[in-house]
PDB file of N, CA and C in Angstrom:
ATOM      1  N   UNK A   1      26.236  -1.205  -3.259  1.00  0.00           N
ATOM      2  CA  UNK A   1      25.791   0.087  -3.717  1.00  0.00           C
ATOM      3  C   UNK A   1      24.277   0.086  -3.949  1.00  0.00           C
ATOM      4  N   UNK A   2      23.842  -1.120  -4.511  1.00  0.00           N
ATOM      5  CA  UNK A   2      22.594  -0.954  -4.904  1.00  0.00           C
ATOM      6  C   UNK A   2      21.203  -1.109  -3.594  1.00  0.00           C
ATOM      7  N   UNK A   3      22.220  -1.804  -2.820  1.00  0.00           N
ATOM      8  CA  UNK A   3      21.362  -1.694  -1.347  1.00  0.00           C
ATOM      9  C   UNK A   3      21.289  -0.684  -0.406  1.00  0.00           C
ATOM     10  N   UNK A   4      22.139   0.609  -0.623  1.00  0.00           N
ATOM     11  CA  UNK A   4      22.199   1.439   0.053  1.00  0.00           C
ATOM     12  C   UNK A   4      21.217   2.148  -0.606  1.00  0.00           C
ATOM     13  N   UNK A   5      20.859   2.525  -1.998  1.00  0.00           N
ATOM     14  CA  UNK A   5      19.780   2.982  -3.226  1.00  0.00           C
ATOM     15  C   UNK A   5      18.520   2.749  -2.376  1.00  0.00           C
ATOM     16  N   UNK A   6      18.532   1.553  -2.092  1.00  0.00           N
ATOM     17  CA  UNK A   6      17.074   1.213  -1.570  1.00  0.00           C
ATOM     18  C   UNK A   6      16.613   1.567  -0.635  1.00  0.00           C
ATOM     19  N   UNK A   7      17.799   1.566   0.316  1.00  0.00           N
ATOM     20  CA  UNK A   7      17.770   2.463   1.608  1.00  0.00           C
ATOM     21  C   UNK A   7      17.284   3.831   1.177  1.00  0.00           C
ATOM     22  N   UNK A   8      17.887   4.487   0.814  1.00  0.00           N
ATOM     23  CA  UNK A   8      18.015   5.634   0.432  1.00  0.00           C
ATOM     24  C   UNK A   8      16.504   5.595   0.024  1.00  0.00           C
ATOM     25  N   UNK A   9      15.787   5.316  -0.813  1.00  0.00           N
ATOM     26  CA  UNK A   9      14.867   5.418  -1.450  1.00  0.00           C
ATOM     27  C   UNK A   9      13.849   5.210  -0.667  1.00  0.00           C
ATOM     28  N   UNK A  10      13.772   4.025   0.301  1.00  0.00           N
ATOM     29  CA  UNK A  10      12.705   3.662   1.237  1.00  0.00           C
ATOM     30  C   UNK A  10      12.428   5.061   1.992  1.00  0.00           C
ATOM     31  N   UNK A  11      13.338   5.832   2.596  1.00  0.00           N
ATOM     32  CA  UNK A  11      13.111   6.831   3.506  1.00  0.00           C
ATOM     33  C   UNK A  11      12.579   8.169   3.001  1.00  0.00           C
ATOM     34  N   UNK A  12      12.632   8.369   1.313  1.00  0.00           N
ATOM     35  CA  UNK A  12      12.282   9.234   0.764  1.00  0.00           C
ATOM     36  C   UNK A  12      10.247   9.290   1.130  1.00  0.00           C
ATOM     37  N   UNK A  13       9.834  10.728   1.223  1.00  0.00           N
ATOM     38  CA  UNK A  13       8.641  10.826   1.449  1.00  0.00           C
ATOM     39  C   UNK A  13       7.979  10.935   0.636  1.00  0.00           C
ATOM     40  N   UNK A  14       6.294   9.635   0.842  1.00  0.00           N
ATOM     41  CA  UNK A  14       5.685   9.476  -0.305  1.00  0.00           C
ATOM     42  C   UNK A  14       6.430   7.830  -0.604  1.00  0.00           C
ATOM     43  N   UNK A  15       7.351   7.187   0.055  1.00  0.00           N
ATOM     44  CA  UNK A  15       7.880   5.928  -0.135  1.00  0.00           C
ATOM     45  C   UNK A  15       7.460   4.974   1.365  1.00  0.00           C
ATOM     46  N   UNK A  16       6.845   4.016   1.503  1.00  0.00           N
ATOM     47  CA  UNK A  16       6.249   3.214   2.275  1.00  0.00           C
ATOM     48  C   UNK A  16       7.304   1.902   2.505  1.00  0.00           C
ATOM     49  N   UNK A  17       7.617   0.983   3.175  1.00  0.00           N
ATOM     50  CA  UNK A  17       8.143   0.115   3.521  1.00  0.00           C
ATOM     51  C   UNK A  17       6.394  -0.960   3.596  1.00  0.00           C
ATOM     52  N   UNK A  18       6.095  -1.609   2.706  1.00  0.00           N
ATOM     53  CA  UNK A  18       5.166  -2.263   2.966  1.00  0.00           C
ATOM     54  C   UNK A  18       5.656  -3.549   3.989  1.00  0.00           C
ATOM     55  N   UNK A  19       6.440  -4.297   3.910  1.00  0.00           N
ATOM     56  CA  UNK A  19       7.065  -5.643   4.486  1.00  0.00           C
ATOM     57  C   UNK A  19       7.262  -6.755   3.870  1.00  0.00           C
ATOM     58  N   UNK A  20       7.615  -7.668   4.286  1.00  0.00           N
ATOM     59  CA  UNK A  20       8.070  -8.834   3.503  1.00  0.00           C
ATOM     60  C   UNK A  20       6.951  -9.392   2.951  1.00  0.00           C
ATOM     61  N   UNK A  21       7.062  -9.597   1.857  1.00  0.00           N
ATOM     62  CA  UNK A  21       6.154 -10.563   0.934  1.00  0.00           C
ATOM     63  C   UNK A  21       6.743 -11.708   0.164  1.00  0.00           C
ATOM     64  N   UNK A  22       6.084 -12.314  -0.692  1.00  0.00           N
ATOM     65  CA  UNK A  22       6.982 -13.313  -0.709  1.00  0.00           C
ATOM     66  C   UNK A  22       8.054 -13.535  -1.718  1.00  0.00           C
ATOM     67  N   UNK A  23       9.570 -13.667  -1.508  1.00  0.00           N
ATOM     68  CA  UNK A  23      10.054 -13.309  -2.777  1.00  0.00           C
ATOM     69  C   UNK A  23      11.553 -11.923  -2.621  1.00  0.00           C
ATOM     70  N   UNK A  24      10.593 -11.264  -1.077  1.00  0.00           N
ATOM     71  CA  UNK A  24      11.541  -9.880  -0.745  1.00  0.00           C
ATOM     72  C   UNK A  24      10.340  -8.966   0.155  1.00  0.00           C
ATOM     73  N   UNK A  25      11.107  -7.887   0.120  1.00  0.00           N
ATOM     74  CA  UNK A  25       9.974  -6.438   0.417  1.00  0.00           C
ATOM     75  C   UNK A  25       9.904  -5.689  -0.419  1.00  0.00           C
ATOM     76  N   UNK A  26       8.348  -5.304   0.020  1.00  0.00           N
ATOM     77  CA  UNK A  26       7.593  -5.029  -0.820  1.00  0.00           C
ATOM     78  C   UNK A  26       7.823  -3.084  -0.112  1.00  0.00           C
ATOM     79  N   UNK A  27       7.917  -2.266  -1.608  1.00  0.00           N
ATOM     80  CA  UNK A  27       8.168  -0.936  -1.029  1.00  0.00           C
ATOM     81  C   UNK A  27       6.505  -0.410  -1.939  1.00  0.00           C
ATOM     82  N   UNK A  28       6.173   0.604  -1.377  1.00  0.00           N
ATOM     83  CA  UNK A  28       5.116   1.941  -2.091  1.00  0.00           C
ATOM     84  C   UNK A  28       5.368   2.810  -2.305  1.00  0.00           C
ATOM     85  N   UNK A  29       5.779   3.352  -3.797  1.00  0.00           N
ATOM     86  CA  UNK A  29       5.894   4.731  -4.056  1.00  0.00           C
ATOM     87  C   UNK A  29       4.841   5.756  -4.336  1.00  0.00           C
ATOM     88  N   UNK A  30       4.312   6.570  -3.499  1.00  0.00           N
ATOM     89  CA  UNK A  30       2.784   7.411  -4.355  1.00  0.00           C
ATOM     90  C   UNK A  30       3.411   8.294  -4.943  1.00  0.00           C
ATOM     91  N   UNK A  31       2.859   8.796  -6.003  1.00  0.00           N
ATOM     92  CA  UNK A  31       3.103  10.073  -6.851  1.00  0.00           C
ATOM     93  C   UNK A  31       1.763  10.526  -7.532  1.00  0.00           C
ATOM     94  N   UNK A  32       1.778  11.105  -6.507  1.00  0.00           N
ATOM     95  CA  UNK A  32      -0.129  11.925  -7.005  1.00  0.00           C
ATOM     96  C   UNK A  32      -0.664  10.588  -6.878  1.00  0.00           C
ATOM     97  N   UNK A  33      -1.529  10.591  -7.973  1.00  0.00           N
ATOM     98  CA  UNK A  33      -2.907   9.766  -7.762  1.00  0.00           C
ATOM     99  C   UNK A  33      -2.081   8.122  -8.200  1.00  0.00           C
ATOM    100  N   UNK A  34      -0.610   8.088  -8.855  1.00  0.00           N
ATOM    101  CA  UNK A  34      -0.060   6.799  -9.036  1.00  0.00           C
ATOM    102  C   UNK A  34       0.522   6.283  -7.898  1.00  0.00           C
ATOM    103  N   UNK A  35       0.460   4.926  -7.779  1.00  0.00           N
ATOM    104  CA  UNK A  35       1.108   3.900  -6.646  1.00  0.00           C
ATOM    105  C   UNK A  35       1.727   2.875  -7.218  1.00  0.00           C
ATOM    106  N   UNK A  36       2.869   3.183  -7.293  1.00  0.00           N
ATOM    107  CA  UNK A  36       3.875   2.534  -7.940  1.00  0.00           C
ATOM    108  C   UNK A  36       4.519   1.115  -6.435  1.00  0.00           C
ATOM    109  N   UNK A  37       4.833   0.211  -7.212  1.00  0.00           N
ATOM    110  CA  UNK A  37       5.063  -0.731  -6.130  1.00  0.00           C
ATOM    111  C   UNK A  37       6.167  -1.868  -6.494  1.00  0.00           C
ATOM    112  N   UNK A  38       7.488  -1.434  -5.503  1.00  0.00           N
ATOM    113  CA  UNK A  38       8.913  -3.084  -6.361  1.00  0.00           C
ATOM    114  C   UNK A  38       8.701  -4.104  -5.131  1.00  0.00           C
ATOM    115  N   UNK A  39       9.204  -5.073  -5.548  1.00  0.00           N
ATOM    116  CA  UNK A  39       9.505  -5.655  -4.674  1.00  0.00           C
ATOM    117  C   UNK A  39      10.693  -5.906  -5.245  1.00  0.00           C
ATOM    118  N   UNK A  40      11.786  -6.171  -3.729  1.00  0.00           N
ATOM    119  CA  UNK A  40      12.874  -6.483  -3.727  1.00  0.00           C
ATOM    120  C   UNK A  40      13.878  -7.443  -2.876  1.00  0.00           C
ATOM    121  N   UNK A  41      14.505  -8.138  -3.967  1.00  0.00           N
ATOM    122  CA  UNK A  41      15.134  -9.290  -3.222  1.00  0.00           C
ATOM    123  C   UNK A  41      16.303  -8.521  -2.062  1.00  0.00           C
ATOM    124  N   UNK A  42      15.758  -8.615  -1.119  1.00  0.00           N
ATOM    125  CA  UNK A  42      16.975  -8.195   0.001  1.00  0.00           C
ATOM    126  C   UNK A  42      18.405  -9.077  -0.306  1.00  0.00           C
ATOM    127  N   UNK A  43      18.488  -9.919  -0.101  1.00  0.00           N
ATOM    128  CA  UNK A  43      19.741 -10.572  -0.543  1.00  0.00           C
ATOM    129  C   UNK A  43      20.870 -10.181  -1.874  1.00  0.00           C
ATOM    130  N   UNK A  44      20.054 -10.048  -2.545  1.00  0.00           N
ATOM    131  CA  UNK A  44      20.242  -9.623  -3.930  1.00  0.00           C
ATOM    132  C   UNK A  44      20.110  -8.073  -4.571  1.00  0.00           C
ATOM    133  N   UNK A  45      19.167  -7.310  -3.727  1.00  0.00           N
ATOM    134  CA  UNK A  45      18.803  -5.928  -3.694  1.00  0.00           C
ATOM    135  C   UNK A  45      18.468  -5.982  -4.816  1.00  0.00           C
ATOM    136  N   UNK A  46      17.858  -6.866  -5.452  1.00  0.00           N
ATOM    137  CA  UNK A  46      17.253  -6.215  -7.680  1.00  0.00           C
ATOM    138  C   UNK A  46      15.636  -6.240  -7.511  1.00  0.00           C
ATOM    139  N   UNK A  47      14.949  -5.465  -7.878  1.00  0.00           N
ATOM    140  CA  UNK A  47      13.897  -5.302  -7.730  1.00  0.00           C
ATOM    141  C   UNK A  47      13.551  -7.005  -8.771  1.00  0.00           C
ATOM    142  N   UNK A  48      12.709  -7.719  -8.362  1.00  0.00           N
ATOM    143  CA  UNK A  48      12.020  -9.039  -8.746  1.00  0.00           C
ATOM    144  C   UNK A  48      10.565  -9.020  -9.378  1.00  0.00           C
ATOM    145  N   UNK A  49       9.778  -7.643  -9.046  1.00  0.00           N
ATOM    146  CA  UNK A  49       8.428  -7.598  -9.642  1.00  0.00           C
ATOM    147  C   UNK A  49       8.364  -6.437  -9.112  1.00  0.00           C
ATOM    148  N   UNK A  50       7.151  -5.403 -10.197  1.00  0.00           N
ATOM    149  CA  UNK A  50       6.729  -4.012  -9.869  1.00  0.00           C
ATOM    150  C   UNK A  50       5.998  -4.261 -10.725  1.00  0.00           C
ATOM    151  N   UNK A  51       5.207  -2.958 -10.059  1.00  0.00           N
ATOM    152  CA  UNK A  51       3.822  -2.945 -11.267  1.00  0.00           C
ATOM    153  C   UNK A  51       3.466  -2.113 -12.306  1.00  0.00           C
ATOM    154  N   UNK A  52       5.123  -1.309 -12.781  1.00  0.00           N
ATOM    155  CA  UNK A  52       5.112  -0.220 -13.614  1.00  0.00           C
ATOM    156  C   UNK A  52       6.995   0.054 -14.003  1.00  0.00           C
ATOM    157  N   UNK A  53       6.878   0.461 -15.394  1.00  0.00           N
ATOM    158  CA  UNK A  53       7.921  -0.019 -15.937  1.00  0.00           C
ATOM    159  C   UNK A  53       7.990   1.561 -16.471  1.00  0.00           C
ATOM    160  N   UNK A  54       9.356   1.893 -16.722  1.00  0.00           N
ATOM    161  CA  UNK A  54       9.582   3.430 -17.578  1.00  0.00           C
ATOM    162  C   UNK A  54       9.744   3.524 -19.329  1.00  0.00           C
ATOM    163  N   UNK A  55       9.170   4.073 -20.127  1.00  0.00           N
ATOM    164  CA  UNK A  55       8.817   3.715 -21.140  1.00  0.00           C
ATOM    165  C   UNK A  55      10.459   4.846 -21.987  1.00  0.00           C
ATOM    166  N   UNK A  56      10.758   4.117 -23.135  1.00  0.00           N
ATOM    167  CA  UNK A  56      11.585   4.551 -23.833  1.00  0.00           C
ATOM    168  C   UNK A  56      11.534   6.173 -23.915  1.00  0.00           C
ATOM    169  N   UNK A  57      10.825   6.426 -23.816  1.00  0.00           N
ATOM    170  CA  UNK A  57      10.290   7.641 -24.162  1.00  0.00           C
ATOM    171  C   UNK A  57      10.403   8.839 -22.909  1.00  0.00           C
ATOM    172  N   UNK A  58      11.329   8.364 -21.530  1.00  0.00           N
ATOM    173  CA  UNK A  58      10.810   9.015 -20.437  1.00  0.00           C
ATOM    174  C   UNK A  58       9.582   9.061 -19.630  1.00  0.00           C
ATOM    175  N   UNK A  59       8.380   8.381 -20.237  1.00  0.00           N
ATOM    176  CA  UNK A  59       7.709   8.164 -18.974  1.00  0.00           C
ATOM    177  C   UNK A  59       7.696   6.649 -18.253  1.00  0.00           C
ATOM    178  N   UNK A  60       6.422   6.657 -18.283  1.00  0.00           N
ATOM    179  CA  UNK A  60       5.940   5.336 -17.453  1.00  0.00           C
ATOM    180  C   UNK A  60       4.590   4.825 -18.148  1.00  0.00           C
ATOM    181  N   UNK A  61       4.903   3.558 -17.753  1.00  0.00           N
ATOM    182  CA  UNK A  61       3.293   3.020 -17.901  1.00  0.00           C
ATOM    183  C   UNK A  61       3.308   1.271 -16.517  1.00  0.00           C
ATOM    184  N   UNK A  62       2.327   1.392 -16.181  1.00  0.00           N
ATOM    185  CA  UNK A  62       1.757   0.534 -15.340  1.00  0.00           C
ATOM    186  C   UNK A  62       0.268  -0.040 -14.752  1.00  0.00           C
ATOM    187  N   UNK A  63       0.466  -0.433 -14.059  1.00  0.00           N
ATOM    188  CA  UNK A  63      -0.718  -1.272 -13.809  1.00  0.00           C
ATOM    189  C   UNK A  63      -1.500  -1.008 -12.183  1.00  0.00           C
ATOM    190  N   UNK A  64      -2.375  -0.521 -11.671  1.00  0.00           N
ATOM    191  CA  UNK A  64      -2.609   0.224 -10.430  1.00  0.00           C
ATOM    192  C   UNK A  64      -3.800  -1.001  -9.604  1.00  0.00           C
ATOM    193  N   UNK A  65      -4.021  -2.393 -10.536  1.00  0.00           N
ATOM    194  CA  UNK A  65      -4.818  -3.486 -10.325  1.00  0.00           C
ATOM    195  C   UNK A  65      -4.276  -4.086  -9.930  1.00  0.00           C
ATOM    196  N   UNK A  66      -3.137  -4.316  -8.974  1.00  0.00           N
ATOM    197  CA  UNK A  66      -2.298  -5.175  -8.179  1.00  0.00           C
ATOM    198  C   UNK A  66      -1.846  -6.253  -8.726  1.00  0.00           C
ATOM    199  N   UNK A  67      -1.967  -5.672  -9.964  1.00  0.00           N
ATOM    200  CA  UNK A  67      -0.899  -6.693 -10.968  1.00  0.00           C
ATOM    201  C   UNK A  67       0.505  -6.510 -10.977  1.00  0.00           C
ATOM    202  N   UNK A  68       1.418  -7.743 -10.745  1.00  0.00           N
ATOM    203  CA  UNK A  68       3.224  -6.922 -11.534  1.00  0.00           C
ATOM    204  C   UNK A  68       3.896  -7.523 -12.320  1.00  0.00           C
ATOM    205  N   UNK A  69       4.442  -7.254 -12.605  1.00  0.00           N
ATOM    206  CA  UNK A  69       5.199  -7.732 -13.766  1.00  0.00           C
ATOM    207  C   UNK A  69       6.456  -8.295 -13.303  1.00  0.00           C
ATOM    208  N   UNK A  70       7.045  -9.350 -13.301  1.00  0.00           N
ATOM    209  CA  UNK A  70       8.186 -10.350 -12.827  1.00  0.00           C
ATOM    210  C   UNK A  70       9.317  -9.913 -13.652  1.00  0.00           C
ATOM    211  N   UNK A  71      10.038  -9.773 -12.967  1.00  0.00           N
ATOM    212  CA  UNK A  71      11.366  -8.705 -13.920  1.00  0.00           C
ATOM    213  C   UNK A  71      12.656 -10.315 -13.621  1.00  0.00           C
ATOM    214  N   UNK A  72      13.627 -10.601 -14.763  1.00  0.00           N
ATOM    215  CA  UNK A  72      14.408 -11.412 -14.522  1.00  0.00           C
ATOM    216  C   UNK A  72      15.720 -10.306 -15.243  1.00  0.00           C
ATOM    217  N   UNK A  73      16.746 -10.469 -14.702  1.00  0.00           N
ATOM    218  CA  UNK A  73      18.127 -10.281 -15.104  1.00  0.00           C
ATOM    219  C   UNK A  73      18.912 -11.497 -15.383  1.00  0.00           C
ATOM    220  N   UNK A  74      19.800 -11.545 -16.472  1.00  0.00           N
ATOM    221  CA  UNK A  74      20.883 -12.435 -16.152  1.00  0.00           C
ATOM    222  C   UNK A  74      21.900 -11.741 -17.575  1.00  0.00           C
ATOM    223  N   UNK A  75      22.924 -12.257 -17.224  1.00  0.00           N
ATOM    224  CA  UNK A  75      24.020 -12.562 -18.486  1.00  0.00           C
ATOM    225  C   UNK A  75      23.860 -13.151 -20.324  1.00  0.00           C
ATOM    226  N   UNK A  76      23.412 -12.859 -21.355  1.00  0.00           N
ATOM    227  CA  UNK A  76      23.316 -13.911 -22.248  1.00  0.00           C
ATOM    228  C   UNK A  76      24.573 -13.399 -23.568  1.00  0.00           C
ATOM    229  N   UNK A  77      24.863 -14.789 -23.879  1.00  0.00           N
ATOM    230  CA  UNK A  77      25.247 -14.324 -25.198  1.00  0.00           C
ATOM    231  C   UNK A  77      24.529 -14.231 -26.529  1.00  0.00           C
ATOM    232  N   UNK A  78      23.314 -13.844 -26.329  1.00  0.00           N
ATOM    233  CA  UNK A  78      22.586 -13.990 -27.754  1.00  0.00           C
ATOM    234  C   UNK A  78      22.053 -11.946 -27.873  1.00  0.00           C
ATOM    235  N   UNK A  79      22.353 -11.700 -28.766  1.00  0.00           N
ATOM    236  CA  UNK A  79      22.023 -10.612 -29.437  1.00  0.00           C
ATOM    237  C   UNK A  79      20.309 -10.338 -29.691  1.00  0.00           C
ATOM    238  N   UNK A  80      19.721  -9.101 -29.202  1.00  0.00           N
ATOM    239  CA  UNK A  80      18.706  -8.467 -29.181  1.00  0.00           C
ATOM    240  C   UNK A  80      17.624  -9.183 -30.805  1.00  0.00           C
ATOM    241  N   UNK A  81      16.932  -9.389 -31.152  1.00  0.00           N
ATOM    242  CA  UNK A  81      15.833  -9.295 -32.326  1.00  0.00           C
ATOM    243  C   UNK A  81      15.600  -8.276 -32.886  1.00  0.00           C
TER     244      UNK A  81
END
C-alpha cells in the first residue's frame, strides 16, 4: 500500500523523481517558493531522510540548505518521556 502512495505521489505535479541516491530515491516536492525533499527506501517504501517535518500544529518546518533529517522507525517497548 505504501508503495503504491509513492507512486501515486511521484506523478503528482510539482513532484520530481530526482533518482537514486544513496540509501533509495530521492523525490522533489515544490510548493511555491518551498522544496521539500524524501528519500525513500524502495524496498521498504518508508521515507529514510527529508528535509522537512510537519509540525504538531498542522504546519511544517524545514530546512531548504540541503540538509535532512534521518528519520528511523521501529517497534519499542518503552513508553514516551
Amino acid at each position: 500500500m505504501r508503495s503504491a502512495a509513492f507512486r501515486a505521489l511521484a506523478e503528482l505535479p510539482g513532484v520530481r523523481r530526482l533518482g537514486a541516491v544513496e540509501g533509495g530515491e530521492e523525490l522533489l516536492i515544490q510548493s511555491g517558493r518551498h522544496e521539500r525533499r524524501l528519500v525513500v527506501d524502495p524496498e521498504t517504501s518508508q521515507v529514510i531522510r527529508t528535509n522537512w517535518l510537519p509540525t504538531a500544529t498542522g504546519g511544517s518546518m524545514g530546512m531548504n540548505s540541503g540538509f535532512f533529517i534521518k528519520l528511523t522507525t521501529g517497534w519499542t517497548d518503552e513508553l514516551p518521556r
